[in-house]
mmCIF file of C-alpha atoms in Angstrom:
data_model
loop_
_atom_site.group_PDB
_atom_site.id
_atom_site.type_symbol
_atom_site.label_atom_id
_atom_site.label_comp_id
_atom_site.label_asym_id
_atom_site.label_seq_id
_atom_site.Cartn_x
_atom_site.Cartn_y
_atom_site.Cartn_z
ATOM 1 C CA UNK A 1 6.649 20.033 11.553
ATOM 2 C CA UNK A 2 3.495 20.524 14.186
ATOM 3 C CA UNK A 3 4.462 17.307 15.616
ATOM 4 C CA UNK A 4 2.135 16.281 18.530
ATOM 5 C CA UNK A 5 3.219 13.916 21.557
ATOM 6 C CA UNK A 6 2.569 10.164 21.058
ATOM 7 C CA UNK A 7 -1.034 9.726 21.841
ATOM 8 C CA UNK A 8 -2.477 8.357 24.916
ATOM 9 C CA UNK A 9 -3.376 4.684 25.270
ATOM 10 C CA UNK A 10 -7.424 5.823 25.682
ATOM 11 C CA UNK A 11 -7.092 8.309 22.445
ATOM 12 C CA UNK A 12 -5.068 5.481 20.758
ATOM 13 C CA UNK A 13 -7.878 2.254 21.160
ATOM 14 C CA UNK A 14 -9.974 4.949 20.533
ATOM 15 C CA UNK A 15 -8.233 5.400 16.583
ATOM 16 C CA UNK A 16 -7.506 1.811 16.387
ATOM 17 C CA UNK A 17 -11.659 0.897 16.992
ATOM 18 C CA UNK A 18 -12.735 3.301 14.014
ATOM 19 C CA UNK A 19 -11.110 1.125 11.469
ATOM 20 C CA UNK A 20 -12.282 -1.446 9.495
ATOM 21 C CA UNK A 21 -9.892 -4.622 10.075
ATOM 22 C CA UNK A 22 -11.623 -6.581 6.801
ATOM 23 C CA UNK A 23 -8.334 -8.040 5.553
ATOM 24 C CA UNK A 24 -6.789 -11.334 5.780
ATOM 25 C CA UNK A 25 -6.031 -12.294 9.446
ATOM 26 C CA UNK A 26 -8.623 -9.323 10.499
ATOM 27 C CA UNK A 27 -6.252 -6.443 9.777
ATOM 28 C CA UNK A 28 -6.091 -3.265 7.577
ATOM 29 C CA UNK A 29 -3.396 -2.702 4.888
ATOM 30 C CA UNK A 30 -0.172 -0.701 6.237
ATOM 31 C CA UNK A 31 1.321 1.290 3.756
ATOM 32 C CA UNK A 32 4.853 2.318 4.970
ATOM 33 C CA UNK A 33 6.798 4.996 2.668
ATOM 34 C CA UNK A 34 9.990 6.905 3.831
ATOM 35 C CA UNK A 35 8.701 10.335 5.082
ATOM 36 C CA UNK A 36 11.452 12.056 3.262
ATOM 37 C CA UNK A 37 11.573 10.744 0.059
ATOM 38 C CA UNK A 38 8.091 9.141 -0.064
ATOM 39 C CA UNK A 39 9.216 5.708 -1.808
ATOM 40 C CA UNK A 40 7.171 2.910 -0.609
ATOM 41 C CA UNK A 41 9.233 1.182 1.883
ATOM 42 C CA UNK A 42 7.197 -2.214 2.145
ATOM 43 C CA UNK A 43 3.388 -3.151 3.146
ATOM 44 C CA UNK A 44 2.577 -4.703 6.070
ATOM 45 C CA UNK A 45 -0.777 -5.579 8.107
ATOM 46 C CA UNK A 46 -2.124 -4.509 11.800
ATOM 47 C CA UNK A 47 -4.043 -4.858 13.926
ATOM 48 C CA UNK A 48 -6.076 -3.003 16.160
ATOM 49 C CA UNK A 49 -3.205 -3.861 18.676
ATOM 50 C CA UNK A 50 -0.587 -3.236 16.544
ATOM 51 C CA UNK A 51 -2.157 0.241 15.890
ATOM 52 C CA UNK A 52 -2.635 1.213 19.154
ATOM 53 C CA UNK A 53 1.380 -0.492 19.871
ATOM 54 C CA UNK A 54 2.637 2.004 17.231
ATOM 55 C CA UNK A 55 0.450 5.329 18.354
ATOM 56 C CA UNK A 56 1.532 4.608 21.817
ATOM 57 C CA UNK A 57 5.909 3.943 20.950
ATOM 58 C CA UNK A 58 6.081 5.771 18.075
ATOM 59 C CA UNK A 59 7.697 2.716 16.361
ATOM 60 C CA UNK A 60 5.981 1.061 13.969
ATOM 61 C CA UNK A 61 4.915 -2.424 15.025
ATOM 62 C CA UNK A 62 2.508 -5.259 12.364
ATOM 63 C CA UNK A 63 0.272 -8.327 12.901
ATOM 64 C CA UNK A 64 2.228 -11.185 10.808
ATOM 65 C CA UNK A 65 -0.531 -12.969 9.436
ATOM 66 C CA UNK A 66 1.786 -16.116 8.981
ATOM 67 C CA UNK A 67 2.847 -16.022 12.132
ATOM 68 C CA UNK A 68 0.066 -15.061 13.429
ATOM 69 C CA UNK A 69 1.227 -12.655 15.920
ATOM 70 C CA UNK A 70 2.132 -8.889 16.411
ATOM 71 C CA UNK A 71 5.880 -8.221 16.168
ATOM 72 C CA UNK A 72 7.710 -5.438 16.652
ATOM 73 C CA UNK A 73 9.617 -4.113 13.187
ATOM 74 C CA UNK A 74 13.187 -4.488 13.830
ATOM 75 C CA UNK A 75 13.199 -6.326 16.952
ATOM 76 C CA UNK A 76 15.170 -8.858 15.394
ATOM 77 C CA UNK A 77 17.181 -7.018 12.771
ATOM 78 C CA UNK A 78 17.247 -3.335 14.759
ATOM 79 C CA UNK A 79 15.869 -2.028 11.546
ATOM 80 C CA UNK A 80 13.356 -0.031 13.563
ATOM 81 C CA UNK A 81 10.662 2.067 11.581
ATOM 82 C CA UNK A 82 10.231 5.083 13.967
ATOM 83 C CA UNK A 83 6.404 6.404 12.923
ATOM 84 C CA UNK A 84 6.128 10.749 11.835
ATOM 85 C CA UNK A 85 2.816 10.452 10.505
ATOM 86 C CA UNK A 86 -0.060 7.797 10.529
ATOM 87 C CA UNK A 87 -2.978 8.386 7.688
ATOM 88 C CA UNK A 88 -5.915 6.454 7.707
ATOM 89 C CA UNK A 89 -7.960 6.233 4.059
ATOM 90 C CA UNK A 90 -11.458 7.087 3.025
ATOM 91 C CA UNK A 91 -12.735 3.651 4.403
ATOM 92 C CA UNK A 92 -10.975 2.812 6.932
ATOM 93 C CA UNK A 93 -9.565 -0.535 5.677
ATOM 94 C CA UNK A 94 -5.911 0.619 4.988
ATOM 95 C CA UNK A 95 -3.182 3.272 6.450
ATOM 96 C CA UNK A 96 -0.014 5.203 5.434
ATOM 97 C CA UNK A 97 2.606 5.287 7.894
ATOM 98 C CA UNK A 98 5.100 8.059 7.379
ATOM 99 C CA UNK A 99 8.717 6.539 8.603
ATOM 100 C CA UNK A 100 12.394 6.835 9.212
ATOM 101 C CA UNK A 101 13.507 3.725 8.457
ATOM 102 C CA UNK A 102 16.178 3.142 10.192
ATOM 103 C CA UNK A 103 18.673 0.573 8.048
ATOM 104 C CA UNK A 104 16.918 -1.751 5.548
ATOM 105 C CA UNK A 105 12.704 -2.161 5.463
ATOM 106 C CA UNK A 106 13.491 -5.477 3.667
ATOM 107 C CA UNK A 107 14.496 -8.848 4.936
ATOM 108 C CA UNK A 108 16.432 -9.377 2.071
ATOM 109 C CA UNK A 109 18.824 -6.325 2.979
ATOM 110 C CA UNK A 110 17.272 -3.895 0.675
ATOM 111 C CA UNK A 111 15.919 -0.417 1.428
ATOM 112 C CA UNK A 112 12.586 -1.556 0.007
ATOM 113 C CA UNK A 113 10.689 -4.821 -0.578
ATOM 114 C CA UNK A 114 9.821 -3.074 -4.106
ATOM 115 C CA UNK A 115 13.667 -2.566 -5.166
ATOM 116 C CA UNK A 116 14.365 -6.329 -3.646
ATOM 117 C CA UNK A 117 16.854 -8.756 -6.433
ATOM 118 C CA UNK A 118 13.617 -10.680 -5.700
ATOM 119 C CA UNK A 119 11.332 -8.317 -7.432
ATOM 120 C CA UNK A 120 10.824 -6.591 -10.775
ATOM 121 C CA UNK A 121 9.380 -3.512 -12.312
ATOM 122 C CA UNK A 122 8.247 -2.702 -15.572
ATOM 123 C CA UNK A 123 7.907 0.697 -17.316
ATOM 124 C CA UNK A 124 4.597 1.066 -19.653
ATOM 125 C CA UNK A 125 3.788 3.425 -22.525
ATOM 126 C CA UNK A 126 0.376 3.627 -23.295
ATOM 127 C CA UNK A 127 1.189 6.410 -26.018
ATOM 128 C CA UNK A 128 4.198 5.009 -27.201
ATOM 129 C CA UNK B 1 11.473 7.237 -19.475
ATOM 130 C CA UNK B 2 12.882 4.352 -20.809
ATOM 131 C CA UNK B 3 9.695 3.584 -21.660
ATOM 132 C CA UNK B 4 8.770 -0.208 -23.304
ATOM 133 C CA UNK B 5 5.386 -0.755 -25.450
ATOM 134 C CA UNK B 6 2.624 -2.726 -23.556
ATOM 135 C CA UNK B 7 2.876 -6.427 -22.933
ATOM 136 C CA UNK B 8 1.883 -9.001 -24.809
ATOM 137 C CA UNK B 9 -0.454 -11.074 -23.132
ATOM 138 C CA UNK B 10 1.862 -14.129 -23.077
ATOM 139 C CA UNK B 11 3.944 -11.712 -20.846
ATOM 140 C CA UNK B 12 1.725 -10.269 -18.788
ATOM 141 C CA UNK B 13 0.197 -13.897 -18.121
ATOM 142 C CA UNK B 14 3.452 -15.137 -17.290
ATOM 143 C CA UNK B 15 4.222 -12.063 -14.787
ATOM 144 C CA UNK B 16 0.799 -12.289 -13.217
ATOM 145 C CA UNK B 17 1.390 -16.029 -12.446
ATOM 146 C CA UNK B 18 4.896 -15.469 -10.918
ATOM 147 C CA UNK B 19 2.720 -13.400 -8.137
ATOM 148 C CA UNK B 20 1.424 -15.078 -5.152
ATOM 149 C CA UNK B 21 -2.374 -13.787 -4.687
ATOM 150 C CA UNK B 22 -2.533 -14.423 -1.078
ATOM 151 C CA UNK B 23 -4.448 -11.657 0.171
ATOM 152 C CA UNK B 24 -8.471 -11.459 0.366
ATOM 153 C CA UNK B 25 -10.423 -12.833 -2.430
ATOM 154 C CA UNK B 26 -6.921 -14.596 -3.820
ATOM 155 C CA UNK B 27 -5.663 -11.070 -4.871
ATOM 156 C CA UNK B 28 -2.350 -9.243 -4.411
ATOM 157 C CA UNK B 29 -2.452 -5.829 -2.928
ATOM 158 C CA UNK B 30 -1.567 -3.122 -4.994
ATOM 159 C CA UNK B 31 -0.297 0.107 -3.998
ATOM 160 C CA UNK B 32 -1.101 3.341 -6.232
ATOM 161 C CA UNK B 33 1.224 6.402 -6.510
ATOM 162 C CA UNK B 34 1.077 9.537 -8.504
ATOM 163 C CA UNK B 35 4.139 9.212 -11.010
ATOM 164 C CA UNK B 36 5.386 12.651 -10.970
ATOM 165 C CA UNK B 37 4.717 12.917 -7.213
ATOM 166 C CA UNK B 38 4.760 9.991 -4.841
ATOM 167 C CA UNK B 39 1.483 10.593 -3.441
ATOM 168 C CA UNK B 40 -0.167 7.407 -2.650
ATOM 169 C CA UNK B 41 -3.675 7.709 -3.864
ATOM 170 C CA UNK B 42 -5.458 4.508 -3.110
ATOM 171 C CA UNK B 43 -5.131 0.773 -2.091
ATOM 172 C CA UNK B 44 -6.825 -1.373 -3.994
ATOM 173 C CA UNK B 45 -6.449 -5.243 -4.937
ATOM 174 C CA UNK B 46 -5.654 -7.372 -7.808
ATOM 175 C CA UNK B 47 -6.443 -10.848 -9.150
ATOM 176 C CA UNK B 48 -3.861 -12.671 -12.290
ATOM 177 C CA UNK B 49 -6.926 -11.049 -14.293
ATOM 178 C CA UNK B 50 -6.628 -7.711 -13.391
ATOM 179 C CA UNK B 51 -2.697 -7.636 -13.524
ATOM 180 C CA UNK B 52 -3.137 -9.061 -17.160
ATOM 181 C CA UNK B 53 -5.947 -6.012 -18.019
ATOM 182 C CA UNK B 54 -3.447 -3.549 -16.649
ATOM 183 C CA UNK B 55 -0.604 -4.700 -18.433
ATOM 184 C CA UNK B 56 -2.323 -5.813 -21.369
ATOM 185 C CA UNK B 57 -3.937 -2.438 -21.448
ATOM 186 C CA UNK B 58 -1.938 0.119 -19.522
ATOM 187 C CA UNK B 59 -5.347 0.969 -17.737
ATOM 188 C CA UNK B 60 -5.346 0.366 -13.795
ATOM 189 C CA UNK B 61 -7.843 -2.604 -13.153
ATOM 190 C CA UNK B 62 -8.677 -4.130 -9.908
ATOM 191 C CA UNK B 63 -10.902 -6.603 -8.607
ATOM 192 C CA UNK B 64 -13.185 -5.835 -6.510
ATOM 193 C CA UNK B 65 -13.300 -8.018 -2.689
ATOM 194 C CA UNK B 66 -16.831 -6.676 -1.818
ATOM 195 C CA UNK B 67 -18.556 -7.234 -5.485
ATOM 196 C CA UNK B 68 -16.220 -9.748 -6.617
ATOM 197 C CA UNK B 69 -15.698 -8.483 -9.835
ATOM 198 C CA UNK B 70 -13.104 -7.507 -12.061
ATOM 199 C CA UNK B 71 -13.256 -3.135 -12.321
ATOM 200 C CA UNK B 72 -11.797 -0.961 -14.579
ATOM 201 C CA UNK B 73 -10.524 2.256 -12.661
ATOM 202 C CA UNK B 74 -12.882 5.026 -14.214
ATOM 203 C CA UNK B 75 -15.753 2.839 -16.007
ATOM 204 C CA UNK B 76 -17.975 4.965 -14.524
ATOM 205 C CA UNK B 77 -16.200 8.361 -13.385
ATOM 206 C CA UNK B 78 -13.737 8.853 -15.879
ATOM 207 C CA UNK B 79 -10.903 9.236 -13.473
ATOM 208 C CA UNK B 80 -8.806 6.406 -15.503
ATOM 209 C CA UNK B 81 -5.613 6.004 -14.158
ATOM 210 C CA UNK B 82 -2.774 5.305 -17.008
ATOM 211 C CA UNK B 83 -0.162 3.198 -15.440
ATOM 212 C CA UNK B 84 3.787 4.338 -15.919
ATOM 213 C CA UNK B 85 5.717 1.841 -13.923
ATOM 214 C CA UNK B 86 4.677 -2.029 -12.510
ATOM 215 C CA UNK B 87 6.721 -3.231 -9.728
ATOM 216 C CA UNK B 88 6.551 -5.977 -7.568
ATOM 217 C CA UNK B 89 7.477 -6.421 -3.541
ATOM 218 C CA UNK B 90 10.276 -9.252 -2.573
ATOM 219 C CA UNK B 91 7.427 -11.918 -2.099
ATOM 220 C CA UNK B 92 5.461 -11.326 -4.864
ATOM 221 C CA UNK B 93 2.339 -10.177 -2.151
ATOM 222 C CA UNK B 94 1.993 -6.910 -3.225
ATOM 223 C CA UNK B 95 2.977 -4.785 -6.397
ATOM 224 C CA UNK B 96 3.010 -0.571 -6.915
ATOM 225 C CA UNK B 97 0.990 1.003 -9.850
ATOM 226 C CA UNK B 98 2.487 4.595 -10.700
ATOM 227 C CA UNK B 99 0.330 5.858 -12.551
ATOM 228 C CA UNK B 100 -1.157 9.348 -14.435
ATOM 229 C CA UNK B 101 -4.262 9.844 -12.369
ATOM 230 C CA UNK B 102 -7.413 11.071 -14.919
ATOM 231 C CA UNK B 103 -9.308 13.418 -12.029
ATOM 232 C CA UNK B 104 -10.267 12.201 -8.541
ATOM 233 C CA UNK B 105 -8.796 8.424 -7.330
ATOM 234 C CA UNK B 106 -11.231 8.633 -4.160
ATOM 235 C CA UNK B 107 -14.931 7.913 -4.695
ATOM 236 C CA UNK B 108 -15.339 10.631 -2.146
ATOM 237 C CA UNK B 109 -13.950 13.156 -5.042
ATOM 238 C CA UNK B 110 -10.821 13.779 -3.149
ATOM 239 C CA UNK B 111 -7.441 13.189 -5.086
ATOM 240 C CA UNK B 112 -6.073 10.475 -2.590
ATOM 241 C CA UNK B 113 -8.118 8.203 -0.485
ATOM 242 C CA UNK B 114 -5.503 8.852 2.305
ATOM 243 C CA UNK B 115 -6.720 13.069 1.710
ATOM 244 C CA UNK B 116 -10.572 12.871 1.746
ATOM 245 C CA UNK B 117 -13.111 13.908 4.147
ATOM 246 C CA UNK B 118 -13.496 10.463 5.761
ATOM 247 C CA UNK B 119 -9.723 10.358 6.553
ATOM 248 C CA UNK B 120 -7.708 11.738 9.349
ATOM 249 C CA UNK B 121 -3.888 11.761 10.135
ATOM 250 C CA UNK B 122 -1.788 12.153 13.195
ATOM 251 C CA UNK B 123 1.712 13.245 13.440
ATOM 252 C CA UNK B 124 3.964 11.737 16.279
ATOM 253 C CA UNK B 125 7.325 13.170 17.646
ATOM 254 C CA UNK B 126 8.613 10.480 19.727
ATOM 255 C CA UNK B 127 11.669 12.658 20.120
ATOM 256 C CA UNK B 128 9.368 15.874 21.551
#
């Protein structure tokens, strides 16, 4: 992989002013999928300071928008997310983050909030 | 696939009122992937309405937060996208659409929002 070093704190601020934060709380939508596999680990929401937090560590950090505050992703649980890639879409009002998840991306102990007991999936056939 | 006919819309009424449409515009956020691939092609967001379309129909439908309508993916382009699998996150915030993508998902014409002109990535090595 042509991995670059984590980017400066100027280059970061600089990445984290060209989005567009028009989401709840002022944040863009953080997509977070396993950069092996490429299941969707969980969404999440950031800031620009959260962006420029994760750029800067390498470890992916979110704006709770409950809480109200950035937090770090595992600093509680040690279920860090250490950040390979970071995508930005067509508009600037969401991002992929490319992880290693380290442990569960779920609170509930799961590997992902979309294979929680707490959610549900259902298969369609439109030409069945 | 294990595939099961489309819902009813008793079901899919009772599904999209289990969700919890928190998000701008009282809408879940909804995560697209390519089926066969992963790829995640878009963000977009949903109210009960559009989760009942989708299911109802097995046609991705979102609402829109800027026009504050109800879309159908592809009313206009033709890129419909045929939804395979409906799953839900652990709080009921956010749900996945994978889906057969008809053409382009970007408006920009690229396959993925997250791939288009507008869009940039960065790779980080915070082991380099």
């Amino acid at each position: 992989m042509d991995a670059t070093p984590l980017t400066t704190p100027e280059e970061a601020w600089r990445i984290a002013k060209s989005l567009n934060y028009r989401h709840i709380g002022g944040t863009v939508v953080a997509v977070v999928q396993d950069v092996e596999t490429g299941e969707v680990l969980m969404v999440g929401h950031m800031d620009p300071v959260a962006v420029v937090l994760t750029l800067t560590t390498g470890l992916a950090h979110y704006y709770s928008t409950s809480r109200k505050r950035i937090w770090l992703k595992g600093e509680t649980s040690g279920h860090y997310q250490i950040v390979k890639e970071f995508r930005t879409d067509c508009d600037g009002d969401a991002v992929i983050l490319k992880v290693v998840q380290i442990g569960a991306a779920c609170h509930t102990g799961a590997r992902s909030c979309f294979s929680s007991p707490a959610s549900f999936k259902i298969r369609l056939n439109r030409d069945a």
